[in-house]
Short mmCIF file of C-alpha atoms in Angstrom, two decimals:
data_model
loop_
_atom_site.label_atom_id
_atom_site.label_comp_id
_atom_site.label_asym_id
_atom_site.label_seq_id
_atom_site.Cartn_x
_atom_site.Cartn_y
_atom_site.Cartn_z
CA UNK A 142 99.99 -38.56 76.26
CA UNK A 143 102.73 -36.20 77.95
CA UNK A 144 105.88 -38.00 79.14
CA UNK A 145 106.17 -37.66 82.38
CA UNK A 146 109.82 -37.46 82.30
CA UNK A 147 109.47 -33.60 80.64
CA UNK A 148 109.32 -32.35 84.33
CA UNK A 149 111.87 -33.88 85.83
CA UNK A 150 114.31 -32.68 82.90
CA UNK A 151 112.95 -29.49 83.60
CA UNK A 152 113.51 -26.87 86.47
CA UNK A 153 111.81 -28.11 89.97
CA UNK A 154 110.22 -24.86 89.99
CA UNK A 155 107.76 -26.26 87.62
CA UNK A 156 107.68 -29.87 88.53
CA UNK A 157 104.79 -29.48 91.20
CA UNK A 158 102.78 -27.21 88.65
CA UNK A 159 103.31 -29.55 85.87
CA UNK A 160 101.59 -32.50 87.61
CA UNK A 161 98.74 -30.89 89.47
CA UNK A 162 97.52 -29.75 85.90
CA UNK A 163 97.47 -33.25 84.49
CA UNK A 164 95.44 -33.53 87.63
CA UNK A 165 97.80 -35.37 90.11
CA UNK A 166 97.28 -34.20 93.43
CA UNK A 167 100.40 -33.70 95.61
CA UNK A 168 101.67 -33.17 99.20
CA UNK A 169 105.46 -32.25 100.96
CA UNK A 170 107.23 -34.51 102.93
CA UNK A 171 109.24 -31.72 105.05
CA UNK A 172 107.09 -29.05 105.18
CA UNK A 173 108.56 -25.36 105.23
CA UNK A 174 106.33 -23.87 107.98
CA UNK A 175 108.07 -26.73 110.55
CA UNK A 176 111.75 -25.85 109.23
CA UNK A 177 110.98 -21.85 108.89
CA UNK A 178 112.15 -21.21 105.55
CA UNK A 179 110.51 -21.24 102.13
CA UNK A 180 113.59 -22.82 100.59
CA UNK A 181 115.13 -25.29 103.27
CA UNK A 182 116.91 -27.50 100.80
CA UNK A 183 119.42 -23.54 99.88
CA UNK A 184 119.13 -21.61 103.38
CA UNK A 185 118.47 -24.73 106.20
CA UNK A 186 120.41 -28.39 104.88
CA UNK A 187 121.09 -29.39 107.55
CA UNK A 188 117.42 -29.20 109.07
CA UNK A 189 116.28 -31.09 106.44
CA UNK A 190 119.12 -33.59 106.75
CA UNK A 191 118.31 -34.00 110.46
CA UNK A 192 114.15 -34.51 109.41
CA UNK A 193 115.73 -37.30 107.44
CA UNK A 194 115.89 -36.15 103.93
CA UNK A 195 117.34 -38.43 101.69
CA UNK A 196 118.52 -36.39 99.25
CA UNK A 197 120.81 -33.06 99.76
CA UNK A 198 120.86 -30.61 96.71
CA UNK A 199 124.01 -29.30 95.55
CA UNK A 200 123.18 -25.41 95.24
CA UNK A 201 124.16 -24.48 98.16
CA UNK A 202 128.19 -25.83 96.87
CA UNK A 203 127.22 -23.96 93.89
CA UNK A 204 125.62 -21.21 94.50
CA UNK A 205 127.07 -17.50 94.03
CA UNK A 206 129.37 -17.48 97.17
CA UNK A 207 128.14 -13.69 98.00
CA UNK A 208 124.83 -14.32 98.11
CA UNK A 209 125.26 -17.28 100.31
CA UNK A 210 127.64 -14.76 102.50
CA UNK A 211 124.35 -12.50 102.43
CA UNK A 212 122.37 -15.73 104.21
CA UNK A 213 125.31 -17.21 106.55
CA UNK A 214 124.98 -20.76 104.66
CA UNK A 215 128.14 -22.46 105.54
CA UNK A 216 128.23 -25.43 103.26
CA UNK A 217 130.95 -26.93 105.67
CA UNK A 218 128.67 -27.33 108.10
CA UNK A 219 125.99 -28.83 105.61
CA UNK A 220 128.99 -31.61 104.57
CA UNK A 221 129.65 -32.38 108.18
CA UNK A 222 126.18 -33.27 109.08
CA UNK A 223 125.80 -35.07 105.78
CA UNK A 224 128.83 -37.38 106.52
CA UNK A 225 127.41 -38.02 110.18
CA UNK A 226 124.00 -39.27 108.23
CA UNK A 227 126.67 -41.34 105.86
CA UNK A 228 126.07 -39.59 102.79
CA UNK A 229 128.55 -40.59 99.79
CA UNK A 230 130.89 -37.92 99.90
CA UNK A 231 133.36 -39.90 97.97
CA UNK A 232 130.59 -39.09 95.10
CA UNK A 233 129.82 -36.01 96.27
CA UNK A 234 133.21 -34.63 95.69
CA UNK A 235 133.63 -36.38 92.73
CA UNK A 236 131.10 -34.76 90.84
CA UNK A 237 131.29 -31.09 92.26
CA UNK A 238 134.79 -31.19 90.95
CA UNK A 239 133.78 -31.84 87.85
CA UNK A 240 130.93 -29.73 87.77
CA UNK A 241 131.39 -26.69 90.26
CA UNK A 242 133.96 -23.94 89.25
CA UNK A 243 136.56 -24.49 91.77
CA UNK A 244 137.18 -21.36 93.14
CA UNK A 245 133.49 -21.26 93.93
CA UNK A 246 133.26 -24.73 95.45
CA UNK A 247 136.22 -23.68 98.05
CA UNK A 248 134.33 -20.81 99.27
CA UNK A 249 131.06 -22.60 99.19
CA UNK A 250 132.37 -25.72 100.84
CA UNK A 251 134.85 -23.48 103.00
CA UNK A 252 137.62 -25.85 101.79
CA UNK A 253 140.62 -24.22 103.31
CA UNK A 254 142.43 -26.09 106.06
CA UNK A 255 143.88 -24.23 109.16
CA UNK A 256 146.48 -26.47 110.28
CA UNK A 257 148.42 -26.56 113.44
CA UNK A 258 152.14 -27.14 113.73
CA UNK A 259 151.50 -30.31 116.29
CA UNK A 260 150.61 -33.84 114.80
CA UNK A 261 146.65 -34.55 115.06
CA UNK A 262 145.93 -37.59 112.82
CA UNK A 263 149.07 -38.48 110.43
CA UNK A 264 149.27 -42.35 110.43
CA UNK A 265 152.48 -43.90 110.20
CA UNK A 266 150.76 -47.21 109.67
CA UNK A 267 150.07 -45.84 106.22
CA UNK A 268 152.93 -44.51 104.42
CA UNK A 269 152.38 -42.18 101.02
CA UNK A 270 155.20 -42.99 98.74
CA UNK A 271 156.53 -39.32 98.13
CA UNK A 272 158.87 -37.92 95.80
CA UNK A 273 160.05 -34.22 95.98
CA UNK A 274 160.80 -32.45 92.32
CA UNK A 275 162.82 -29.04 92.82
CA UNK A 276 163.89 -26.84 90.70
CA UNK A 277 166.77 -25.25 91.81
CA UNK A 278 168.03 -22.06 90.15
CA UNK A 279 169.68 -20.49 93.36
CA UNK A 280 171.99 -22.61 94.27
CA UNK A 281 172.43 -20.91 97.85
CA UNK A 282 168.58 -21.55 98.46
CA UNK A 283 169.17 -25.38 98.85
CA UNK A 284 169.81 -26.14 102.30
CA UNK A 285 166.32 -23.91 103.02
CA UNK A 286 164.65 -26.30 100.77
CA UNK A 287 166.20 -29.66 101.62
CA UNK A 288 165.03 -28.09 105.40
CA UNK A 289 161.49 -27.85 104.20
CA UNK A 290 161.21 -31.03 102.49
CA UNK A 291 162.76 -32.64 105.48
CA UNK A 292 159.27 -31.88 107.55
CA UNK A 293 157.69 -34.25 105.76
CA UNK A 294 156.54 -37.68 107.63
CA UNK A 295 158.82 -40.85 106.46
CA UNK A 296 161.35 -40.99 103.50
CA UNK A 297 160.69 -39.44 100.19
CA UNK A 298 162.68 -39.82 96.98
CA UNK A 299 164.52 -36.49 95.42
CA UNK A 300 164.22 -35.30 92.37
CA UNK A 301 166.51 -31.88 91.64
CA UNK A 302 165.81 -29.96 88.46
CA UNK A 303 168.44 -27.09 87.38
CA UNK A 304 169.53 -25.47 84.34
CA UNK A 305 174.05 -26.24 83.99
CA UNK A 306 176.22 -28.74 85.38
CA UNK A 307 177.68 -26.06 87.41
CA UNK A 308 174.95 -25.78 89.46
CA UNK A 309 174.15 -29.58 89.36
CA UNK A 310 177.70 -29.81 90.59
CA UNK A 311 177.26 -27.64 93.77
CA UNK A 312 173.49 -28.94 94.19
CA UNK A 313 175.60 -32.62 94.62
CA UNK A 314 178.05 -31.27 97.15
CA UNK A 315 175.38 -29.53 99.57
CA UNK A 316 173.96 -32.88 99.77
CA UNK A 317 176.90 -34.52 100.21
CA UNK A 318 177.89 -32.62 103.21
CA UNK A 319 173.88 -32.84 104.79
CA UNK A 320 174.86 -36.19 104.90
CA UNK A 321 172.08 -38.73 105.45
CA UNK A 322 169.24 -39.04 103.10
CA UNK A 323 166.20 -40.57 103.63
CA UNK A 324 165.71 -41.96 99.96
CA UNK A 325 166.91 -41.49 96.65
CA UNK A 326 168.71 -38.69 94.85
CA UNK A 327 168.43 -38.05 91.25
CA UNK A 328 169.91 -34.98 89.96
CA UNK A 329 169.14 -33.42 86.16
CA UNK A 330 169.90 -30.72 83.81
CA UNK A 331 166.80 -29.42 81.51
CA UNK A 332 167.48 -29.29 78.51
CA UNK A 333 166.30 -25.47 78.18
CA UNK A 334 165.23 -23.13 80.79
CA UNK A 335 162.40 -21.57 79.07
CA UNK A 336 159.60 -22.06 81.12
CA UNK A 337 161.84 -22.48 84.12
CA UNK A 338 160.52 -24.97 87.18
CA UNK A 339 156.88 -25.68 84.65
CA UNK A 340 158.79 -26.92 81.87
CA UNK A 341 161.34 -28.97 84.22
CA UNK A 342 158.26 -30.36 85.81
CA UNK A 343 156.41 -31.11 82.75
CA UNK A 344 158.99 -32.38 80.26
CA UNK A 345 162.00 -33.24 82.16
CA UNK A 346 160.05 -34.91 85.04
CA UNK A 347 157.32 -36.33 83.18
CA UNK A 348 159.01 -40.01 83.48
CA UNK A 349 158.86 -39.55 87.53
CA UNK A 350 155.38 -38.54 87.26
CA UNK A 351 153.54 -40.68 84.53
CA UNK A 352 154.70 -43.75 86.67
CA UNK A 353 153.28 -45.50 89.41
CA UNK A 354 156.37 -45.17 92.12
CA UNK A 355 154.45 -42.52 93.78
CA UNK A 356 151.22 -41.46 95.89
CA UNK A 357 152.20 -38.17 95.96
CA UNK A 358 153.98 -35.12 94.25
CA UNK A 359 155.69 -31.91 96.28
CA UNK A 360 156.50 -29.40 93.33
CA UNK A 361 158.71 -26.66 95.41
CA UNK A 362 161.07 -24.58 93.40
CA UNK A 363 163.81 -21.57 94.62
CA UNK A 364 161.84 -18.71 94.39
CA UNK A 365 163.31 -15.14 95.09
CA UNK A 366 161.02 -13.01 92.81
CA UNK A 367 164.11 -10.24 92.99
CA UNK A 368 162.40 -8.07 90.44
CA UNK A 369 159.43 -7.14 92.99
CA UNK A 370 161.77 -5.78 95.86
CA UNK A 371 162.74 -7.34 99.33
CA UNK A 372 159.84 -7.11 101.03
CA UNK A 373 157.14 -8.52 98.48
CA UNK A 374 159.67 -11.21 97.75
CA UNK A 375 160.01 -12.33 100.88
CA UNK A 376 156.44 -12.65 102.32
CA UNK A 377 155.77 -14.76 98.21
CA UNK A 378 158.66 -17.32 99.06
CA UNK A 379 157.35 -17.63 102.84
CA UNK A 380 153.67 -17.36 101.72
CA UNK A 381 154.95 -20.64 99.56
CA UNK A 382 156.79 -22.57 101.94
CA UNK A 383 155.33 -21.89 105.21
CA UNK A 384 151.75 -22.74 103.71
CA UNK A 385 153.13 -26.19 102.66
CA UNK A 386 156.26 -27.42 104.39
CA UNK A 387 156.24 -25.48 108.00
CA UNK A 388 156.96 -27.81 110.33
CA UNK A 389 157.26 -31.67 110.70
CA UNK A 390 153.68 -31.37 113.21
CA UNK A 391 151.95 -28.94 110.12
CA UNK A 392 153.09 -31.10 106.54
CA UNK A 393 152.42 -34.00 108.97
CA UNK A 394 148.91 -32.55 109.46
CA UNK A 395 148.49 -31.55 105.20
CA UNK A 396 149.95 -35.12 104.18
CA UNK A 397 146.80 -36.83 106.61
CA UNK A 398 144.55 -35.10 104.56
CA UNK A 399 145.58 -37.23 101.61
CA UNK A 400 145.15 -40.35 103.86
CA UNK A 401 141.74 -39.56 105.12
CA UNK A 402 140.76 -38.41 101.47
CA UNK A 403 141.39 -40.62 98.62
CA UNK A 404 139.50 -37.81 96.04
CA UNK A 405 141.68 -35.27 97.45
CA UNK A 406 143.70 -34.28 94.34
CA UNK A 407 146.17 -31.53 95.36
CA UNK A 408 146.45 -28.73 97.94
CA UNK A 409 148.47 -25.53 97.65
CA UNK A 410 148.25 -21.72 99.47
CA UNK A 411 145.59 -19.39 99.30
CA UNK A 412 145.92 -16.86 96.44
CA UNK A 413 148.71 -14.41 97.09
CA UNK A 414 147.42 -10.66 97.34
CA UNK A 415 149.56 -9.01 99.93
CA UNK A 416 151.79 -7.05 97.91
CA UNK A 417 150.44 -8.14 94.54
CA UNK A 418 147.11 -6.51 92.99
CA UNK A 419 145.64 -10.16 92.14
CA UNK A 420 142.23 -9.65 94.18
CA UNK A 421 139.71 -8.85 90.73
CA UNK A 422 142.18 -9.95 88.52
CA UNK A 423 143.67 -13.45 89.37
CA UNK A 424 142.95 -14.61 85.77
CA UNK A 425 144.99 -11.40 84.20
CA UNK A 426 145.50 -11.84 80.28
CA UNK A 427 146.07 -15.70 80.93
CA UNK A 428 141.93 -16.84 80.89
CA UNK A 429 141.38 -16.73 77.15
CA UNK A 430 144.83 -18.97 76.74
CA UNK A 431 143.43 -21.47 79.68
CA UNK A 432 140.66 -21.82 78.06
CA UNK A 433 142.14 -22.62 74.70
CA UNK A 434 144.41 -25.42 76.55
CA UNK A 435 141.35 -26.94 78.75
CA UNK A 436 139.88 -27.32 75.31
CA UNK A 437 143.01 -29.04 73.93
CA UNK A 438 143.23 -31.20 76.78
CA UNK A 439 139.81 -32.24 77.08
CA UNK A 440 138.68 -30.47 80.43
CA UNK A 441 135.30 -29.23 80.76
CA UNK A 442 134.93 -28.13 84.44
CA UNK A 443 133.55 -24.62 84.23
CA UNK A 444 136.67 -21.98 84.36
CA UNK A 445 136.03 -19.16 87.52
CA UNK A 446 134.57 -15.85 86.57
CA UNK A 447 137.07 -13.56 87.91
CA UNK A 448 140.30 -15.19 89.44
CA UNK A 449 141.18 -19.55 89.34
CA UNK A 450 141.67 -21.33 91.80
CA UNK A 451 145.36 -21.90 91.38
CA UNK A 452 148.50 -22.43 92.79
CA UNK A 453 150.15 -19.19 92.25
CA UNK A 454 153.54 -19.43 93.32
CA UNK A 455 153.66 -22.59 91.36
CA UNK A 456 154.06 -24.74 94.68
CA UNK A 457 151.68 -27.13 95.80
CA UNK A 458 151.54 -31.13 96.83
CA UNK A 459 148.98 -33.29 94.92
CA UNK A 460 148.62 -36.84 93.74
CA UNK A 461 150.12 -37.59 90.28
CA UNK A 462 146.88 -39.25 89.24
CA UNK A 463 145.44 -36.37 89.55
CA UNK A 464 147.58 -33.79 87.10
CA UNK A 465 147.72 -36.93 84.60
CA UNK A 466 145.80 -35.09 81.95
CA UNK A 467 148.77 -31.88 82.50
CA UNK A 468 151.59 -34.60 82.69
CA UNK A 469 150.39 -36.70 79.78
CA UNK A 470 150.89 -34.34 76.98
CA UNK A 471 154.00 -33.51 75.31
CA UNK A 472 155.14 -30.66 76.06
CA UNK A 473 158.35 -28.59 74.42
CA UNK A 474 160.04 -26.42 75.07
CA UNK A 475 159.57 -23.97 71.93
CA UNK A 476 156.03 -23.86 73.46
CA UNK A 477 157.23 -21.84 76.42
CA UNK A 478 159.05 -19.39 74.33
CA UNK A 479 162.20 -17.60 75.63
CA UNK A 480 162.52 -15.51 79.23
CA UNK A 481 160.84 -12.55 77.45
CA UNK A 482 157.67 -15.14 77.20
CA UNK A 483 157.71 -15.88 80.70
CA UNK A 484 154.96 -13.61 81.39
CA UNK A 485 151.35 -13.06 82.12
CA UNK A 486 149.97 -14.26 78.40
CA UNK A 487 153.08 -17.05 78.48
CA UNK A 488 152.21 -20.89 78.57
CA UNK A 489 154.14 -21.10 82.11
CA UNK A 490 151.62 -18.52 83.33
CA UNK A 491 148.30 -19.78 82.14
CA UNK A 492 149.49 -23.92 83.07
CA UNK A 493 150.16 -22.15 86.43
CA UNK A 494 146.72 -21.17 86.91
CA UNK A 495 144.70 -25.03 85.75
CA UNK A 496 145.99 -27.66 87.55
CA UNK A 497 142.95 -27.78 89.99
CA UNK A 498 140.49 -27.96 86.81
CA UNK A 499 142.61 -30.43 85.65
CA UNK A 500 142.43 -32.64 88.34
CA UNK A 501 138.70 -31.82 88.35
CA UNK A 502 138.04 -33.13 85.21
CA UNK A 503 139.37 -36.38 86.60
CA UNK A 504 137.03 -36.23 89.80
CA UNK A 505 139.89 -35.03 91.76
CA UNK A 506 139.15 -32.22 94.80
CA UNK A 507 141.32 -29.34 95.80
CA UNK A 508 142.11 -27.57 98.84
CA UNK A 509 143.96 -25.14 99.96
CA UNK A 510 146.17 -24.93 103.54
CA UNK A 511 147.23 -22.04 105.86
CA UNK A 512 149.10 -22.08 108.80
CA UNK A 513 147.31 -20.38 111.62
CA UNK A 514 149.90 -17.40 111.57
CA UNK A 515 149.61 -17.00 108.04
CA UNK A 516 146.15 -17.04 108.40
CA UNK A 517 146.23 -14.11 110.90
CA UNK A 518 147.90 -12.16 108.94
CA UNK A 519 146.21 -12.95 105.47
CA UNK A 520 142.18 -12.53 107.25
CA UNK A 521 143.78 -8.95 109.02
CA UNK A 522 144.50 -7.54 105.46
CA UNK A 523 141.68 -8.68 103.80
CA UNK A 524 139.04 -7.75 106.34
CA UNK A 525 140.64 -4.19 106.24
CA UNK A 526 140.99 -4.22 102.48
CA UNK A 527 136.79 -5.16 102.01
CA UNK A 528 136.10 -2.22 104.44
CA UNK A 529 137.79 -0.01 102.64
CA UNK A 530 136.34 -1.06 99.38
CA UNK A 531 132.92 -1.19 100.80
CA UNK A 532 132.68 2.37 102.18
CA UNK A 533 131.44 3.93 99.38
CA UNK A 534 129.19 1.76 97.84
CA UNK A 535 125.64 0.91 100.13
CA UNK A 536 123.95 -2.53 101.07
CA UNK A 537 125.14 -6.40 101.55
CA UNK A 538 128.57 -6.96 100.23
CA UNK A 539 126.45 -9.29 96.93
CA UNK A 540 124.63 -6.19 96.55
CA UNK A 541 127.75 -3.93 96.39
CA UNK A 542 129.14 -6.61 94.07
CA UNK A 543 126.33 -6.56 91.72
CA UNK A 544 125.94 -2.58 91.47
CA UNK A 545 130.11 -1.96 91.36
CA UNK A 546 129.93 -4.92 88.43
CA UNK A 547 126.78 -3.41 86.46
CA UNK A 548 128.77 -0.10 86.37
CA UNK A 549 131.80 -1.69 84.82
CA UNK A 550 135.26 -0.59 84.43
CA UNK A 551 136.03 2.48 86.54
CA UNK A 552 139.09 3.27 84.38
CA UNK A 553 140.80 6.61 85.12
CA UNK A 554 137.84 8.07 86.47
CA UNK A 555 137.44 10.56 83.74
CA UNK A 556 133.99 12.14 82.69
CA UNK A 557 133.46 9.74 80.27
CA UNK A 558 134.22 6.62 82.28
CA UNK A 559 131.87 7.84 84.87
CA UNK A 560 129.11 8.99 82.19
CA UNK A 561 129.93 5.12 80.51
CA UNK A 562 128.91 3.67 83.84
CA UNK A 563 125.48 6.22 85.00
CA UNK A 564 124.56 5.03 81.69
CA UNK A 565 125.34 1.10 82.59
CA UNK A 566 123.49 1.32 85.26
CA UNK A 567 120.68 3.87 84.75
CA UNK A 568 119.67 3.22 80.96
CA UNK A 569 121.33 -0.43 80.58
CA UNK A 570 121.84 -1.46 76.54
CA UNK A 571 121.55 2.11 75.51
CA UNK A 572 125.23 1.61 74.78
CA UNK A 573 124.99 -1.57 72.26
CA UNK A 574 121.69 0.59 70.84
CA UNK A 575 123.71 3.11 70.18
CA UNK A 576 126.54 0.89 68.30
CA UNK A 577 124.02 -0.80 66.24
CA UNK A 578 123.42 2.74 65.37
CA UNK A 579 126.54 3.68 64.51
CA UNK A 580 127.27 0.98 62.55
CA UNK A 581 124.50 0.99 60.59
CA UNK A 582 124.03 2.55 56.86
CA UNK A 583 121.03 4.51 57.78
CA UNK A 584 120.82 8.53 58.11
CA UNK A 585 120.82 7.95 61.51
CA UNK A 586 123.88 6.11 61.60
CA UNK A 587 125.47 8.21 59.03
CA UNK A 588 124.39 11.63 61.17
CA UNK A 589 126.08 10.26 64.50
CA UNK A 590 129.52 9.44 63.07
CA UNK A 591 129.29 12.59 61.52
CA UNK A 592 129.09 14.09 64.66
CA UNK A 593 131.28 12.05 66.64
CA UNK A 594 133.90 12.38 63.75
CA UNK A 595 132.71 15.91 62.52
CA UNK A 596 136.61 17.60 61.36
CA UNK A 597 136.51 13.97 59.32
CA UNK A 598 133.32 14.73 57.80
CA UNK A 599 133.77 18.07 57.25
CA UNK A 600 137.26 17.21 55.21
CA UNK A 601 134.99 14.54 53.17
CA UNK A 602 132.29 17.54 52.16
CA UNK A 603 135.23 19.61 51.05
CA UNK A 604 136.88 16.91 49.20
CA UNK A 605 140.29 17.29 50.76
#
């Protein structure tokens, strides 16, 4: 006799068809005719939610955030009305950080948070023990960041990083004449400044953050990015700051989130693509390295296709619990290599880009947080950056998506990169056909590299 369990292992698709053949009859609950979609539980949640479903699916937090762009699902909406029917979104989050790439839960679950620079729900009756690590390598940038850590709500503990005792020295004095302090001080050299305010975090730090002093974590360092020009490195450092420390009413506002949200793991910025090409290619030459240390470090939540969700910048706030599996391991120094290794390929660059699947893999959620200026001017730029990207190219922005990624890389737009991609698109494998081909011993084979190598082959027949 079949088990019955075969169908529910398998797809729903088939579940219904499986059943009715070993002669079950069967009938719907919420039928689609009354909610006026064939698929309610993908393109109408909340319907079903408000019929009294008891069960919400996760697709549409998982689903290919274009396509769901293409239907106006707004899974934010969907999580409201499930926490008014008092789902477990405790569990919920759990397991969609584990299981969800992050990148595409925050645009599924619209998991950015537009915060306002006045106080709307931080509770003083509930204190987060906080402790501040900054790396300080310009010394003149400290007052700007003592300033910005000073926004946050109640007393936090300091803990400066910096590479000589001559800078720890003048590091001590600007503190000295702030005067008051509303908690500790602790001032250290690294040992090395390879891997600059990572490794300081990682190794020098990891005392501060394997203990259980704190609730919570702000990582800030003194960021200039001089090599980039004025302009470009000064909207990154503000694009940093502003988007965590802005105001005592705003990191008031982003520290409540960790009250309301025990899950929450860590928030930082949005990704950074005013003045830096990182829209297509977030991951750069760091994925294959990310995924060799997720491996090492035993995490398993799916890595994004085309850019991480990650702190970039290297700035964010986040519960220590939550980068445990980062913070545990022992780190040195030799592992970051020299400055020529602090690069894209580098081990500061690719443990830039996986704390959030980190703290996934412990059931921990990320956000990210925008002030409402930044936000006007980050939407402004993209909106008019999409348009222009989407004049040439017909249809729904998934289906300009899909055809622009069948066709591949555009390259230089030579005749051959545009005869690679016709043939992508209009005869699809006739390129790995043609390989096998190639590589193969036959007369065939041995006829086409003739002719794509013929002054070779003609020196072979010659003997020369």
């Amino acid at each position: 006799m079949p088990s019955y369990f075969d169908a529910v292992l398998k797809h729903e698709t088939i579940f219904t068809d499986h059943f009715a053949q070993l002669g079950f009859t069967h009938d719907v609950a919420y039928p689609a005719a009354e909610i006026g979609t064939k698929n309610p539980s993908l393109y109408r949640a909340e319907a079903l939610l408000d019929a009294g479903c008891p069960v919400m699916k996760r697709r549409p937090f998982m689903q290919w955030p274009p396509y769901l762009d293409r239907h106006a699902v707004v899974g934010r909406w969907t999580l409201e009305k499930a926490a008014q029917y008092g789902y477990p979104m405790e569990l919920f989050w759990e397991n969609a950080a584990r299981t969800i790439p992050p990148k595409d839960l925050n645009t599924d679950a619209a998991m950015l948070e537009v915060l306002p620079d006045y106080d709307r729900g931080y509770d003083p009756e509930a204190p987060l023990r906080t402790v501040v690590i900054a790396h300080i390598f310009y010394v003149e940038m400290t007052d700007e960041m003592l300033d910005r850590a000073d926004t946050l709500p109640g007393d936090y503990d300091l803990v400066v990083t910096t590479p000589d005792p001559e800078r720890a020295s003048a590091i001590a004095e600007t503190l000295t004449r702030r005067g008051h302090r509303r908690g500790a001080v602790d001032i250290r050299v690294v040992s090395s400044n390879d891997g600059r305010d990572q490794s300081a975090f990682l190794i020098e730090c990891r005392d501060v953050l394997l203990g259980d002093d704190y609730d919570l974590v702000v990582k800030i360092h003194s960021k200039k990015t001089p090599q980039d020009g004025f302009n470009v490195g000064r909207h990154f450092k503000e694009q940093q700051f502003d988007n965590l420390l802005n105001s005592q009413g705003y990191t008031a506002n982003l520290v409540s989130l960790f009250q309301k949200e025990p899950g929450l793991g860590m928030v930082f910025p949005p990704m950074i693509h005013i003045g830096y090409p990182t829209l297509g290619r977030g991951w750069s030459v760091n994925k294959e390295g990310a995924a060799d240390i997720a491996e090492q470090l035993g995490i398993f939540v799916p890595l994004d296709d085309i850019s991480p969700l990650a702190p970039f910048g290297s700035m964010y706030v986040a519960r220590p619990q939550a980068l445990r599996l980062l913070i545990s391991h022992p780190w040195t120094y030799e592992q970051f290599g020299g400055a020529e290794a602090y690069k894209d390929g580098g081990l500061a660059h690719i443990l830039e880009r996986i704390p959030a699947y980190a703290a996934g893999e412990l059931g921990y959620h990320v956000r990210t947080v925008s002030t409402t200026e930044y936000m006007s001017i980050s939407h402004s730029s993209l909106e008019f950056k999409l348009d222009e990207m989407s004049v040439t190219t017909p249809g729904y922005a998934y289906e300009q998506i899909e055809l622009i990624r069948l066709a591949g890389f555009v390259g230089t737009g030579s005749r051959s990169d545009f005869a690679r991609m016709y043939m992508r698109v209009n005869f699809p494998g006739t390129g790995a056909w043609v390989r096998e081909i190639m590589a193969s011993d036959t007369l065939a084979g041995k006829v086409a590299r003739a002719v794509r190598r013929p002054r070779a082959a003609i020196r072979r027949i010659l003997g020369r």
